[in-house]
Amino acid sequence: CKWRVTLRITRSAGVEIRWNRQFNVFRNAGRVSRLIAAYPLSLFTLRPMEMPPTITSDFPGEYPYTRGVQPNMYRGRVWTMRQYSGYATAADTNRRYRYLLEQGQTGLSVAFDLPTQIGYDSDSPHSQGEVGKVGVPICSLEDMETLFDGIPLDQVSTSMTINATASVLLCLYIAAAKRQGVPQAKLSGTLQNDILKEYIARGTYAYPPRPSMRLVVDVFKYCAENIPRWNTISISGYHMREAGATAVQELAFTFSNAIGYVQAAVDAGLAVDDFAPRLSFFFVAQNNLLEEVAKYRAARRMWAAIMKDRFGAKDPRSMMLRFHTQTAGVTLTAQQPDNNVIRSTVQALAAILGGTQSLHVNSRDEALGLPTEESAQLSLRTQQIISHESGVADVVDPLGGSWYVENLTDQLEQKALEYIHEIDRQGGAVAAIEQGYQVREIGESAYRHQREVDAGERTVVGVNRYVSDTPPIGNLLRVDPEVARQQSDRLARLKHDRDNAQVKASLARLEEAARTNDNTVPTTLECVENYCTLGEICQVFRDVFGEQRGELAF
């Protein structure tokens, strides 16, 4: 592979002195300020980074970033604790956000309901039975204002897990901030905006792949010019892994999609270093702790090489892989649900040892329903205990140099690259998706895994081994069926009270932009500020781009 990293820096006194100088620059700039707990029984000094004399490797904060994207990592600031949340109504979710922030959460992560994810208003027949079930319904600027009421959007970063309708939700967020008096240039956060994995693993697409890619690039362009602190995409391996992909496939398919996005942006006339620093990623943390740590290390190295050698990036920030992690929902069991606390803790530890930038820890009751306030607090406390009491955040890349971890890092990289080259041979990610390649590969992996569980060859504690009767969890969170009616009533009032002439005119301008090469984000922003609904805006896109229908790929 012409762009596989083979760089190794032989350890010498001079090289380590150079790295220590870089570390001191961060410390003197106030970026290595986190207090490290004293170890009164230890007869040694805890250094910020360890490297045995016989090991050759690269250094944290240096290309290819295997050991971390910053020289100080958590010695400067721990990862963002960002619990994913949203349910029932915007007002209910706003109360949950305020509670989590009061409990010490350091960032917000919005879960949207399925109608919002695929571009339907709550009063649509397509939305029946799904309003507020797996996330919060957002139909208009009115809902978005309620969602963030009392939360200053210039003081908190927000991640929005939204894809097919990502550009619309971004505009709703910008408009809500404007109502707070916050200019868009001061906003920070992340838009998932990763439509390709929807065709592979998740299914919440709305339009065909190629026009959907155009909307992704529109967001890249708009944010590069107007919202410099906004991460324009979170390229996601998480959902593919949850669908049954292996760790190798998670890496390979994520980076193949990423290559497709970068190439589309370059083809649209964007310079790679103008948008690549704001690309981010989203990976799962699964049960195999050391494999997961090696996966994150391999991911950083692979991305650095892809950006430098394949796309000619010059800005080091374009080569730095920054990623969010969520523990694996697919591993949580309805049987013996207390076991899920241990599973999620092991997975969280893997993400932290692997150098994640932000983390969500799933709650013990998520195999049964939405997390209660109590279980959400326990998930947050899991992160806080690991951060403040375990000591694993005190040293950069603490598993670096382990023969097993280093070898596993190399193997994961090599096998993932073989998949990437096969997808390149098929014409790239979009062409491979249209041929059903990734779906078939993941399906075969998922089938093998389930066969092993069914045969008892793969142990799932409490399910196929160490089975016992346990009392069910009480007080599960249930969404009131009245939520859908209440949301529809609010929509009816909105449509009656707004200036419908302005609505019609702004939707017409959006249609014109969609039919030409104009960037659709400015006209979408105009629409949401005139209180056009999500469903009305997405219907314009459906009329212009067509609608993607699901097809079996097996």
mmCIF file of C-alpha atoms in Angstrom, residues 123 139-143 486-501 503 528-534:
data_model
loop_
_atom_site.group_PDB
_atom_site.id
_atom_site.type_symbol
_atom_site.label_atom_id
_atom_site.label_comp_id
_atom_site.label_asym_id
_atom_site.label_seq_id
_atom_site.Cartn_x
_atom_site.Cartn_y
_atom_site.Cartn_z
ATOM 1 C CA ASP A 123 -48.425 15.065 12.165
ATOM 2 C CA CYS A 139 -40.459 19.937 13.560
ATOM 3 C CA SER A 140 -39.747 23.660 13.607
ATOM 4 C CA LEU A 141 -37.683 26.484 15.044
ATOM 5 C CA GLU A 142 -40.215 26.677 17.861
ATOM 6 C CA ASP A 143 -39.239 23.144 18.966
ATOM 7 C CA GLN A 486 -49.701 17.300 21.717
ATOM 8 C CA GLN A 487 -46.963 17.699 19.116
ATOM 9 C CA SER A 488 -49.518 17.685 16.285
ATOM 10 C CA ASP A 489 -51.582 20.328 18.080
ATOM 11 C CA ARG A 490 -48.516 22.568 18.428
ATOM 12 C CA LEU A 491 -47.775 22.154 14.729
ATOM 13 C CA ALA A 492 -51.325 23.104 13.800
ATOM 14 C CA ARG A 493 -51.073 26.302 15.855
ATOM 15 C CA LEU A 494 -47.704 27.134 14.305
ATOM 16 C CA LYS A 495 -48.997 26.705 10.758
ATOM 17 C CA HIS A 496 -51.987 28.906 11.552
ATOM 18 C CA ASP A 497 -50.017 31.725 13.204
ATOM 19 C CA ARG A 498 -47.001 32.032 10.875
ATOM 20 C CA ASP A 499 -46.782 34.168 7.726
ATOM 21 C CA ASN A 500 -47.687 31.526 5.153
ATOM 22 C CA ALA A 501 -46.916 33.813 2.219
ATOM 23 C CA VAL A 503 -43.290 30.258 3.928
ATOM 24 C CA VAL A 528 -36.484 27.730 9.125
ATOM 25 C CA GLU A 529 -36.394 31.381 10.228
ATOM 26 C CA ASN A 530 -39.759 31.811 8.503
ATOM 27 C CA TYR A 531 -41.037 28.794 10.467
ATOM 28 C CA CYS A 532 -41.190 26.363 7.587
ATOM 29 C CA THR A 533 -41.358 22.898 9.108
ATOM 30 C CA LEU A 534 -38.824 20.121 8.732
#
